[in-house]
Tab-separated table of C-alpha atoms in Angstrom:
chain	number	residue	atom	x	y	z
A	1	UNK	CA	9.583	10.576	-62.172
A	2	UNK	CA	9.813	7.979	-59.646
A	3	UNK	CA	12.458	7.984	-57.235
A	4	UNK	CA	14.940	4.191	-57.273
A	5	UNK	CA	15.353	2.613	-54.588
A	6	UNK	CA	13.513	1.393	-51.495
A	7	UNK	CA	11.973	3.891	-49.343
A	8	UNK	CA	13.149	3.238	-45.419
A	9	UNK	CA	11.179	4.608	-41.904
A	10	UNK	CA	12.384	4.173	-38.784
A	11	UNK	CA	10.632	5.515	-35.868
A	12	UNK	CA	11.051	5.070	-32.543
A	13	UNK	CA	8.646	6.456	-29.613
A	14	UNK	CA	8.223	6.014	-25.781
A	15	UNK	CA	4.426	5.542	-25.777
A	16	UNK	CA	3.906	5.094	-22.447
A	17	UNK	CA	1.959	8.027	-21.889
A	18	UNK	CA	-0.428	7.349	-24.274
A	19	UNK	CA	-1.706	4.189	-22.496
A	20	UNK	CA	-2.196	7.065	-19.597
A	21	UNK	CA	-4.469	9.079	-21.214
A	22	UNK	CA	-5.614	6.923	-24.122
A	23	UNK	CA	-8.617	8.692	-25.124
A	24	UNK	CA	-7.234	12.194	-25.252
A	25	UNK	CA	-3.317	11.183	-26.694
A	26	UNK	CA	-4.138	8.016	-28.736
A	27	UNK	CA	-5.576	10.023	-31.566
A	28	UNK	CA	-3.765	13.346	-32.241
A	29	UNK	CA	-0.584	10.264	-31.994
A	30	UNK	CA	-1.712	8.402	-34.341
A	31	UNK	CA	-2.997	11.730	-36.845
A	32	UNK	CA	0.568	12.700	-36.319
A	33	UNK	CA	2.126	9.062	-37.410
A	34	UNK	CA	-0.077	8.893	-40.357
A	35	UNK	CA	1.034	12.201	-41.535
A	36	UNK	CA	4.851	11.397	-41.239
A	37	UNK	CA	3.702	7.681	-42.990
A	38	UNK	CA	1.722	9.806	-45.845
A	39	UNK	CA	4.543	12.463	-46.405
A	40	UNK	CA	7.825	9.635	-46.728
A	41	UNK	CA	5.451	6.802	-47.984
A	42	UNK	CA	8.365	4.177	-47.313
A	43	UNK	CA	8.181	0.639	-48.502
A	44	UNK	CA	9.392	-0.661	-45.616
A	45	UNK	CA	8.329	0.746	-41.983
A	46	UNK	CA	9.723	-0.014	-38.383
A	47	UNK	CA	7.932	1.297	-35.531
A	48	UNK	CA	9.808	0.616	-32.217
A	49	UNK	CA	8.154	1.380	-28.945
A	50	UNK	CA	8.536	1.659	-25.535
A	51	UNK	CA	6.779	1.413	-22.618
A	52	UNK	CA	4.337	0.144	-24.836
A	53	UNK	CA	1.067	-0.113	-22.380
A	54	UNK	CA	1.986	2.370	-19.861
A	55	UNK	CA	3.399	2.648	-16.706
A	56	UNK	CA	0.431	-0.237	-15.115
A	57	UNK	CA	0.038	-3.049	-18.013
A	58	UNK	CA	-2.391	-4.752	-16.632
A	59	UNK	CA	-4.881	-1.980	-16.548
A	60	UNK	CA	-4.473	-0.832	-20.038
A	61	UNK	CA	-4.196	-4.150	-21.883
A	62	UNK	CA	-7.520	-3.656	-23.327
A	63	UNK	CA	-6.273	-0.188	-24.851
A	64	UNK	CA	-3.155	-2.458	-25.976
A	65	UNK	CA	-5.301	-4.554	-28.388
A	66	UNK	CA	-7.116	-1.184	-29.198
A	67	UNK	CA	-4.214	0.655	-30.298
A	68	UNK	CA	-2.607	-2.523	-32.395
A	69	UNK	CA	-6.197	-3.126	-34.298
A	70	UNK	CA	-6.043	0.376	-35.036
A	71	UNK	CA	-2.345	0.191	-36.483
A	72	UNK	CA	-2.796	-2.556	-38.409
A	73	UNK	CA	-6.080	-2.016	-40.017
A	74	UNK	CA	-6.314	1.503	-40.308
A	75	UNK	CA	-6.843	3.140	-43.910
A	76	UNK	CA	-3.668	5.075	-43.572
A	77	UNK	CA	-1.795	1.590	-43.698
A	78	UNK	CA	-4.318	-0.043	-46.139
A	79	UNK	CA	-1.157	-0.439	-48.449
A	80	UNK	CA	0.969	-2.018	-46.451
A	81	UNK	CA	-0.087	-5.587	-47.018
A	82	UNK	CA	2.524	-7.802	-44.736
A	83	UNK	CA	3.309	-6.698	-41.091
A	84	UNK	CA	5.134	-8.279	-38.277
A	85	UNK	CA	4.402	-6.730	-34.357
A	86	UNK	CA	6.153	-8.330	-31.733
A	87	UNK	CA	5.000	-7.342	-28.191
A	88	UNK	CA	6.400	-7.787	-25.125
A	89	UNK	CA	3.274	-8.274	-22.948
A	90	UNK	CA	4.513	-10.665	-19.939
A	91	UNK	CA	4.296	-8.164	-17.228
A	92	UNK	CA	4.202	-10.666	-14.599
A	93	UNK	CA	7.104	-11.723	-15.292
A	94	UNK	CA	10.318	-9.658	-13.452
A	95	UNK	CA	13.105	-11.584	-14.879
A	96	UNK	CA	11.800	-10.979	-18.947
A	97	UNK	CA	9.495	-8.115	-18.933
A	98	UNK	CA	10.918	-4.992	-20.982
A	99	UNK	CA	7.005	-3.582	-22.095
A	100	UNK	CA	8.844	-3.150	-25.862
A	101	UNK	CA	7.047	-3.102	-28.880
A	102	UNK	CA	8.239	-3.924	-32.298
A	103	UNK	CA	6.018	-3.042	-35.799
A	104	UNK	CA	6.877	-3.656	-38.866
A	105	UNK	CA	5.460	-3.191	-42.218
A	106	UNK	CA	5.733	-3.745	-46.012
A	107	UNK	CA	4.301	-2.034	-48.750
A	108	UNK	CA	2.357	-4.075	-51.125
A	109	UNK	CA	4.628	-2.930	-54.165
A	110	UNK	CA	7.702	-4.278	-51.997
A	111	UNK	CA	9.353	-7.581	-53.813
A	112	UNK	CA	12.352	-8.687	-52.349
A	113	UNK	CA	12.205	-8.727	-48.846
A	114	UNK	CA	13.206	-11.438	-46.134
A	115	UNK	CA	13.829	-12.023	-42.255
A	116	UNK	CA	16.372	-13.932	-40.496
A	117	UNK	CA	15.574	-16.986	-38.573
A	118	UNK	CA	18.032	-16.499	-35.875
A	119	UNK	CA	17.304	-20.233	-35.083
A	120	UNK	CA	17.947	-21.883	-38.497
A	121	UNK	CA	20.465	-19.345	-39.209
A	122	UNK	CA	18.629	-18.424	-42.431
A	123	UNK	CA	16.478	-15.585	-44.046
A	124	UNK	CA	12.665	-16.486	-44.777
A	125	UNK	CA	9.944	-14.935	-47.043
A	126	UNK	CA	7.655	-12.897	-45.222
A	127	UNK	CA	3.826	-12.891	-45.562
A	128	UNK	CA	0.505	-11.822	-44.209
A	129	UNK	CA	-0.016	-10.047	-40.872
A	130	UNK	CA	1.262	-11.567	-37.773
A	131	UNK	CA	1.503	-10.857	-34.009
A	132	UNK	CA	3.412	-12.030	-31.155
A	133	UNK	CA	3.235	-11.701	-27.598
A	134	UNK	CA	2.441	-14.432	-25.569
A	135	UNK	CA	4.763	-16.584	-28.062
A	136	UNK	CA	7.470	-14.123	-28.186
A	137	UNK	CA	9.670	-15.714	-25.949
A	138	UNK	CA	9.467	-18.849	-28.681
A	139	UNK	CA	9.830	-17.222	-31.681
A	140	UNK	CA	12.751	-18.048	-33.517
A	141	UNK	CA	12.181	-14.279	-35.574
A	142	UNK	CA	13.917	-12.430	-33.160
A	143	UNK	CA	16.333	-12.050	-30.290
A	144	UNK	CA	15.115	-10.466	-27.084
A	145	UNK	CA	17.093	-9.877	-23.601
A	146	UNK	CA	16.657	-7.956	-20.675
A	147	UNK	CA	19.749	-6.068	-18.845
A	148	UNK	CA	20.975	-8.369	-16.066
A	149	UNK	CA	19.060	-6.488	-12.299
A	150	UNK	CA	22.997	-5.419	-10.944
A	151	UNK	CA	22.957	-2.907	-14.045
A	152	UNK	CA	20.686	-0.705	-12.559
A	153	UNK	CA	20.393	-2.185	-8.187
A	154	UNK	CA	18.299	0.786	-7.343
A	155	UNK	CA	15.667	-0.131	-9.492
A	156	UNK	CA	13.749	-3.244	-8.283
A	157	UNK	CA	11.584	-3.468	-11.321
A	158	UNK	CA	13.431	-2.303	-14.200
A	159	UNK	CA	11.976	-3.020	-17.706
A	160	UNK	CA	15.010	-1.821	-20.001
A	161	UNK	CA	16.159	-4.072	-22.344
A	162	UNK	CA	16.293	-4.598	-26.468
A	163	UNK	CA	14.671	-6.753	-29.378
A	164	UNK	CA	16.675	-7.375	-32.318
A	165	UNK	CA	15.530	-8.485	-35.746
A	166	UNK	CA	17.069	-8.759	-38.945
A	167	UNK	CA	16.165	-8.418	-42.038
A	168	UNK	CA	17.663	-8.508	-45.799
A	169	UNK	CA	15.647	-6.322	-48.752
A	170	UNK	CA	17.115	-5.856	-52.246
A	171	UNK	CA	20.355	-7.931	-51.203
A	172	UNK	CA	20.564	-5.648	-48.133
A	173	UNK	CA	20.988	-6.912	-44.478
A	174	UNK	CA	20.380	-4.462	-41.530
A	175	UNK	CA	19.569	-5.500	-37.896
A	176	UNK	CA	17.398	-3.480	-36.059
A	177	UNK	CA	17.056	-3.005	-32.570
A	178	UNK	CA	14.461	-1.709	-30.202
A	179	UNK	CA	16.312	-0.590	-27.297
A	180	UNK	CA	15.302	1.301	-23.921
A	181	UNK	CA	17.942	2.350	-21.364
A	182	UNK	CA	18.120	3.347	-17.858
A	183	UNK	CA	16.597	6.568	-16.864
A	184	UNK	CA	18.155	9.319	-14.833
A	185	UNK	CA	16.603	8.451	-10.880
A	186	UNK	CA	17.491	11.755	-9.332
A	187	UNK	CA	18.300	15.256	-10.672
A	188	UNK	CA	20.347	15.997	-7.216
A	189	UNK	CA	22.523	12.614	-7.828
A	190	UNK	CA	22.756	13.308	-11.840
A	191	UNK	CA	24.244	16.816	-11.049
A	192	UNK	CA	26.736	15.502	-8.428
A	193	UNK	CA	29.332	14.468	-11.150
A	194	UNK	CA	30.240	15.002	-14.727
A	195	UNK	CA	29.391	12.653	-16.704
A	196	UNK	CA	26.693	11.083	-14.138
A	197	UNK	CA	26.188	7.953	-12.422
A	198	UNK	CA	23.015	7.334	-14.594
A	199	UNK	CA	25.428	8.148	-17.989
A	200	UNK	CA	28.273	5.571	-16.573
A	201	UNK	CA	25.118	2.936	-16.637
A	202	UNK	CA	23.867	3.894	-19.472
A	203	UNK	CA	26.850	3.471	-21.336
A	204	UNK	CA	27.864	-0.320	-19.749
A	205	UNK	CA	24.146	-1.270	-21.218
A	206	UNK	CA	24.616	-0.100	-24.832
A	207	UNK	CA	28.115	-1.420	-25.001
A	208	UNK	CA	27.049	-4.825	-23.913
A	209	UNK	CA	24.202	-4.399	-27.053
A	210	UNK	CA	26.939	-3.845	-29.411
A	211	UNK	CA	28.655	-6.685	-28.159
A	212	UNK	CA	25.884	-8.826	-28.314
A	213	UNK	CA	24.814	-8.222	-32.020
A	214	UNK	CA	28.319	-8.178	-33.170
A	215	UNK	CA	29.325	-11.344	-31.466
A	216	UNK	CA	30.534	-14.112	-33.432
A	217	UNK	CA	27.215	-16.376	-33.235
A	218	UNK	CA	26.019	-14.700	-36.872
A	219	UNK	CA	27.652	-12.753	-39.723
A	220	UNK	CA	27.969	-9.216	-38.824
A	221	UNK	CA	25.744	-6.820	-40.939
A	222	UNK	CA	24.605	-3.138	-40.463
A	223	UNK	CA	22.578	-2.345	-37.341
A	224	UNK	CA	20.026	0.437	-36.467
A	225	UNK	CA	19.587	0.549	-32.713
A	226	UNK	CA	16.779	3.546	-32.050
A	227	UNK	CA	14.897	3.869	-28.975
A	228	UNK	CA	14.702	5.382	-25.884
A	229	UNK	CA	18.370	5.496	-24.907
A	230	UNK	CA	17.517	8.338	-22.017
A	231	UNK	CA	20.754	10.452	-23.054
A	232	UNK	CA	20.939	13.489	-20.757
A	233	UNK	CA	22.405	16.776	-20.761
A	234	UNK	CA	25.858	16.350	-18.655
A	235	UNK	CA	24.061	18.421	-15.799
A	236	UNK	CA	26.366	19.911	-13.831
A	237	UNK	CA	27.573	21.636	-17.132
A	238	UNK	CA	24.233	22.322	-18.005
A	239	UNK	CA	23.602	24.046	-14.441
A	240	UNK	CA	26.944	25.888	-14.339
A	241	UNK	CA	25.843	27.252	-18.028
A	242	UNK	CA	21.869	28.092	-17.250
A	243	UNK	CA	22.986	29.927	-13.931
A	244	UNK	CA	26.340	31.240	-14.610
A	245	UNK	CA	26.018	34.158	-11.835
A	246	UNK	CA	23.683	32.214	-9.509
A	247	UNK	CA	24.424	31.421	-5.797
A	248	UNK	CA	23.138	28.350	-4.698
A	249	UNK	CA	21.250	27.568	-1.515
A	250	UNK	CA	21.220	23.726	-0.189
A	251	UNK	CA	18.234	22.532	1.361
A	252	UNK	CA	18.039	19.843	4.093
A	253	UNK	CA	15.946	17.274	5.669
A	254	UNK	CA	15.880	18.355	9.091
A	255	UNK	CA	15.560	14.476	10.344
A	256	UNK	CA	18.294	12.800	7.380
A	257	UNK	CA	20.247	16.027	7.190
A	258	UNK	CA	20.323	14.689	2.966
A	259	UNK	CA	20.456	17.188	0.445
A	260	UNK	CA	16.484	17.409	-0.911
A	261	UNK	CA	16.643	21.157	-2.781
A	262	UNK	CA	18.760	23.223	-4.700
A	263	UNK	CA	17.617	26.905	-5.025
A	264	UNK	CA	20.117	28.688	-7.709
A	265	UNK	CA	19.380	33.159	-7.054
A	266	UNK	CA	20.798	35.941	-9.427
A	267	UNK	CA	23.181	37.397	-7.239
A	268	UNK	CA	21.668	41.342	-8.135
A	269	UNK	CA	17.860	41.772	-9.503
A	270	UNK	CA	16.004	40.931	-6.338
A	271	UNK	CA	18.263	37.168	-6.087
A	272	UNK	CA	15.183	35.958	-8.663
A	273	UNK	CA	15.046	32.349	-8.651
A	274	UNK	CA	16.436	31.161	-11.676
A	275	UNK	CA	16.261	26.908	-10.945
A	276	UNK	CA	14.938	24.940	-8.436
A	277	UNK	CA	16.459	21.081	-8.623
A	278	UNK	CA	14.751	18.290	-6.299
A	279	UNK	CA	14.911	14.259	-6.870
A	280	UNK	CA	11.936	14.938	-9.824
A	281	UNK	CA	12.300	18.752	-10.291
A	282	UNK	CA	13.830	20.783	-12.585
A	283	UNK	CA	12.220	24.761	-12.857
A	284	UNK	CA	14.318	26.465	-14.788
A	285	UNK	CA	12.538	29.943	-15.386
A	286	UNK	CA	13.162	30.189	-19.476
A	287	UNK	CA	12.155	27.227	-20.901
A	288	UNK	CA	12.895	29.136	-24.058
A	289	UNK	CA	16.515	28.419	-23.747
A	290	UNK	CA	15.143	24.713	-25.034
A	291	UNK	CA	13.071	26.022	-27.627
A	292	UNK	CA	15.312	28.612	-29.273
A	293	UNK	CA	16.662	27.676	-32.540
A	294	UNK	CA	15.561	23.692	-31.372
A	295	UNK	CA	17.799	24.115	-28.724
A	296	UNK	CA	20.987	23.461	-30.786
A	297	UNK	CA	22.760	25.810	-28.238
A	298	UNK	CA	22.753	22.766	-25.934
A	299	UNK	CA	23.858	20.083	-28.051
A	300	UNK	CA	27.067	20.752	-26.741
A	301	UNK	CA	26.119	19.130	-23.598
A	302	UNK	CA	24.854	16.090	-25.002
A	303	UNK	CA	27.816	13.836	-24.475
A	304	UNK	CA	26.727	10.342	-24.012
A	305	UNK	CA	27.524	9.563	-27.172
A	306	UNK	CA	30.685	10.619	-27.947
A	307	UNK	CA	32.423	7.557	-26.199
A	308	UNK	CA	31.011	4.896	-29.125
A	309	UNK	CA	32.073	7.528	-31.311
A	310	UNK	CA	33.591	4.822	-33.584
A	311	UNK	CA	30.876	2.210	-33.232
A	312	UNK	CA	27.401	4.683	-33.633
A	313	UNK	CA	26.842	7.387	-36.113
A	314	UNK	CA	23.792	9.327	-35.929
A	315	UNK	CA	22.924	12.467	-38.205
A	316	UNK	CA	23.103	15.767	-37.146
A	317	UNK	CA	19.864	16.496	-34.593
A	318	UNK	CA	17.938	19.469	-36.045
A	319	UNK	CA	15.140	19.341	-33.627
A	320	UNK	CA	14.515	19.843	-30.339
A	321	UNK	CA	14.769	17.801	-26.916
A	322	UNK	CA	12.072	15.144	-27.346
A	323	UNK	CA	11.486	14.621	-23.367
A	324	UNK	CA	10.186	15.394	-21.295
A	325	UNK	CA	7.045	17.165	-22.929
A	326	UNK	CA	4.080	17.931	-20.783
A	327	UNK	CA	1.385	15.280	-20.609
A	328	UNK	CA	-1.728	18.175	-20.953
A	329	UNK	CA	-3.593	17.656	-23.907
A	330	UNK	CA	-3.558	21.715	-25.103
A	331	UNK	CA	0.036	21.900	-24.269
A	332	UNK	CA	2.348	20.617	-27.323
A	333	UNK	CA	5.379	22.732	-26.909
A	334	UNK	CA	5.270	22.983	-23.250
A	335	UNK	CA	8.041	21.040	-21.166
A	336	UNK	CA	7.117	19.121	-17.892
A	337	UNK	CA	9.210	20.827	-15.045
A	338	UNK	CA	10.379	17.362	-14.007
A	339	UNK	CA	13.749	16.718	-15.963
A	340	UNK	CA	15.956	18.824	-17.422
A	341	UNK	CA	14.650	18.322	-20.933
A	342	UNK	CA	17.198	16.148	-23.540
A	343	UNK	CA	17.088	14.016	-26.588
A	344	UNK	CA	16.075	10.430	-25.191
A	345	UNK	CA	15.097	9.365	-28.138
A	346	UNK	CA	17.625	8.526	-30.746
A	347	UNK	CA	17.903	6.468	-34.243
A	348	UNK	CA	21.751	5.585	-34.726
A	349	UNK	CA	23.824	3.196	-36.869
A	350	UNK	CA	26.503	1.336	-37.413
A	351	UNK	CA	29.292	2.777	-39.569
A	352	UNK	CA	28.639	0.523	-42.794
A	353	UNK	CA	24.823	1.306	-41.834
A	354	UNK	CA	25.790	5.140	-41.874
A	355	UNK	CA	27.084	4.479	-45.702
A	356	UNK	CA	23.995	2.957	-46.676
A	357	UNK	CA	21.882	6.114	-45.631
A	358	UNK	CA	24.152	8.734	-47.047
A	359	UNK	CA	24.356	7.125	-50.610
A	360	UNK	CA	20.756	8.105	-50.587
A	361	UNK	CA	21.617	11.670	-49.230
A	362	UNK	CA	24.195	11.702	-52.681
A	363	UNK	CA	21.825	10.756	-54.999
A	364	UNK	CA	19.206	13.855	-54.042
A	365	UNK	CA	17.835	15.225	-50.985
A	366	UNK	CA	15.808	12.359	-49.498
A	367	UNK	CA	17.015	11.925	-45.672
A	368	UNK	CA	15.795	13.446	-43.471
A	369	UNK	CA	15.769	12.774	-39.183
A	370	UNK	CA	13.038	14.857	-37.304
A	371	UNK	CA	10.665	14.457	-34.596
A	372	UNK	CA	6.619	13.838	-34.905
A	373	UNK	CA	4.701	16.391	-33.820
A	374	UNK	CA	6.022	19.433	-33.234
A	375	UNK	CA	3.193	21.405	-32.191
A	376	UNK	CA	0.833	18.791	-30.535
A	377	UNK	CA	0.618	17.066	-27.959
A	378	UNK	CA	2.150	13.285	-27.984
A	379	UNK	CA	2.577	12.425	-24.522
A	380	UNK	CA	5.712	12.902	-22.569
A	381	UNK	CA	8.632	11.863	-25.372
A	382	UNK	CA	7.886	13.497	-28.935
A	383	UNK	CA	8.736	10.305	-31.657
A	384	UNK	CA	11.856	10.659	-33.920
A	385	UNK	CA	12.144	9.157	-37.029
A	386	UNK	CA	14.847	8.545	-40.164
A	387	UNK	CA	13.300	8.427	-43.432
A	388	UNK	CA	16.207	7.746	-46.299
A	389	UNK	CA	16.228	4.923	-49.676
A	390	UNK	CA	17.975	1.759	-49.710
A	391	UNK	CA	19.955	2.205	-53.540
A	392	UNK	CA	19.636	-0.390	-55.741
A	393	UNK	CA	22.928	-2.157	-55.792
A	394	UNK	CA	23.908	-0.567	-52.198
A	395	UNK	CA	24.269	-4.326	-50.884
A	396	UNK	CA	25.952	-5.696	-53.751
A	397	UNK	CA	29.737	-5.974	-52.322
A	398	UNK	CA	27.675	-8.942	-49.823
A	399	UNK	CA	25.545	-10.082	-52.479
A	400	UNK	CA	27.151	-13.125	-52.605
A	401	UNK	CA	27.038	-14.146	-49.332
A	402	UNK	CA	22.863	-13.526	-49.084
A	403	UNK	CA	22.038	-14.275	-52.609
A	404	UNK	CA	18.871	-13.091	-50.291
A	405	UNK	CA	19.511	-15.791	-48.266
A	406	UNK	CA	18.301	-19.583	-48.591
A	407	UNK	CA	14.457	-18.838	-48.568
A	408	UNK	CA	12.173	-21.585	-47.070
């Protein structure tokens, strides 16, 4: 029998690695995406990315247009008929460039489905195929900002940011935004303190989101924020845990006297080296530890979250750290020694958007949050997605404030 409702994907994935290595990464990627696409087979899709076109634009532009062809004419999407990608492409530009990406598509079988004109302050039919980059800035569609350069000082050339859109299907309104937050600079600073430096900026730049797209400038509906939010393990915990019995050894620079090694020893069996932390290393000898049992042993370290505890929900994570994986082509379990590994990449809600997904769970079994991938290689983050259905009647209590919306 068929299932009611309207089927719902959200991914999000840090892609920047696959502009890297396009030739190698681009296709087991987008075998993986299909499958996930194929399994769920939502009506409506969102695809946010990150880092979209790798770490130099300019050079990979061409793969760029390569990659978006392939997305939107591929015959694993031949049934999604309508599709909206917004691309941040303006690399030249310091003040606005945040290299996000933003895909979404609609089934052919979908009906009822509008987008907000943030602009006109009204929702608007949507059809065909259309893509924005050099016109994003213009486009009334969405909202788009960059964090203001003092949020992050050590980082000349940041590119974090978030796009917002909004949309209303079945007399439901949802935001969702593509967000990408500061990374962690240095292992040696992020251990210095619990919670970290990088977590304290982190945390200013996803507040001011949630202030922005609950401001008073439009009615408030449910939001999806998923991205790359770069959540961390609190790391000194993390340290203290991984190398309980350790003694640690400091390393100098003989001409700055700063700190540039850690070296943490058993104290008995030889003094093995059990971790070695530098500015971009972290060798921790048992990468099982993030493996076993997806790693759930240290969820209890991922904190970040806990202080919107009453403005995000996610569900519970039942897979393991999606960063940072190693960049080899045969290798897609293996972790890079570069970062402690953690789960960057996140899909959470709002609490009324929280509601919305767990009706479905009532109903029957149908939500499920995992990562793409598992066993192959996807560049340095592994995508996570949410997969649940939209009820019919879920937006009714609003239903007479969208009346899905004045259409144009």
């Amino acid at each position: 029998a068929a299932v009611p409702g309207t089927a719902v994907l959200l991914v999000t994935a840090n892609v920047g690695s696959l502009f890297d290595d396009p030739e190698n990464l681009q296709k087991n990627w987008l075998r993986e995406f299909y499958q996930v696409v194929h399994t769920h087979k939502p009506h409506f899709m969102a695809l946010h990315c990150q880092e979209f076109g790798g770490k130099n634009y300019e050079a990979s532009m061409s793969h760029v247009d390569k990659f978006v062809k392939e997305l939107l004419s591929s015959d694993a999407m031949k049934e999604y008929n309508r599709a909206r990608v917004y691309l941040d492409e303006n690399y030249k530009s310091q003040e606005h460039f945040t290299a996000l990406g933003s895909f979404y598509f609609l089934h052919e079988s979908l009906k009822n489905i509008y987008q907000f004109d943030f602009k006109a302050k009204k929702y608007r039919k949507v059809a065909g195929k259309e893509i924005y980059s050099d016109t994003l800035e213009s486009t009334p569609m969405l909202e788009k900002e960059k964090f203001p350069q003092d949020y992050f000082p050590e980082c000349k050339w940041s590119r974090k940011g978030f796009i917002r859109t909004r949309w209303c299907i079945a007399d439901c309104a949802f935001d969702l935004v593509n967000i990408h937050l500061f990374h962690d600079a240095s292992n040696l600073v992020a251990w210095e303190t619990s919670p970290s430096v990088y977590s304290g900026i982190r945390h200013k730049a996803l507040g001011y989101v949630l202030d922005r797209i609950i401001d008073q400038r439009f009615e408030k509906v449910s939001y999806f924020v998923f991205g790359d939010f770069n959540f961390r393990l609190d790391s000194k915990s993390v340290v203290e845990t991984l190398c309980t019995k350790a003694t640690m050894q400091t390393v100098r620079a003989a001409d700055t006297n700063e700190v540039v090694k850690l070296i943490f020893r058993e104290s008995d069996n030889d003094r093995k080296v059990m971790l070695q932390l530098e500015k971009k290393l972290f060798d921790y000898f048992n990468q099982e530890v993030f493996r076993d049992n997806n790693g759930t042993a240290l969820l209890e370290f991922d904190k970040e979250l806990s202080v919107f505890k009453d403005r995000l929900y996610e569900l519970d994570i039942s897979f393991p750290p999606s960063y940072p994986y190693s960049e080899d082509a045969r290798q897609g379990e293996q972790y890079m020694n570069t970062r402690c590994p953690a789960w960057c990449d996140r899909i959470l809600m709002s609490p009324s958007a929280k509601e919305l997904v767990l009706r479905s769970e009532s109903e029957e079994k149908v939500v499920t949050y995992d990562h793409i991938g598992p066993n192959v290689c996807m560049g340095d983050h592994k995508p996570v997605f949410l997969a649940f259905r939209i009820m019919p009647g879920a937006g009714k209590p609003h239903a007479h404030v969208h009346k899905c919306c004045v259409v144009q």
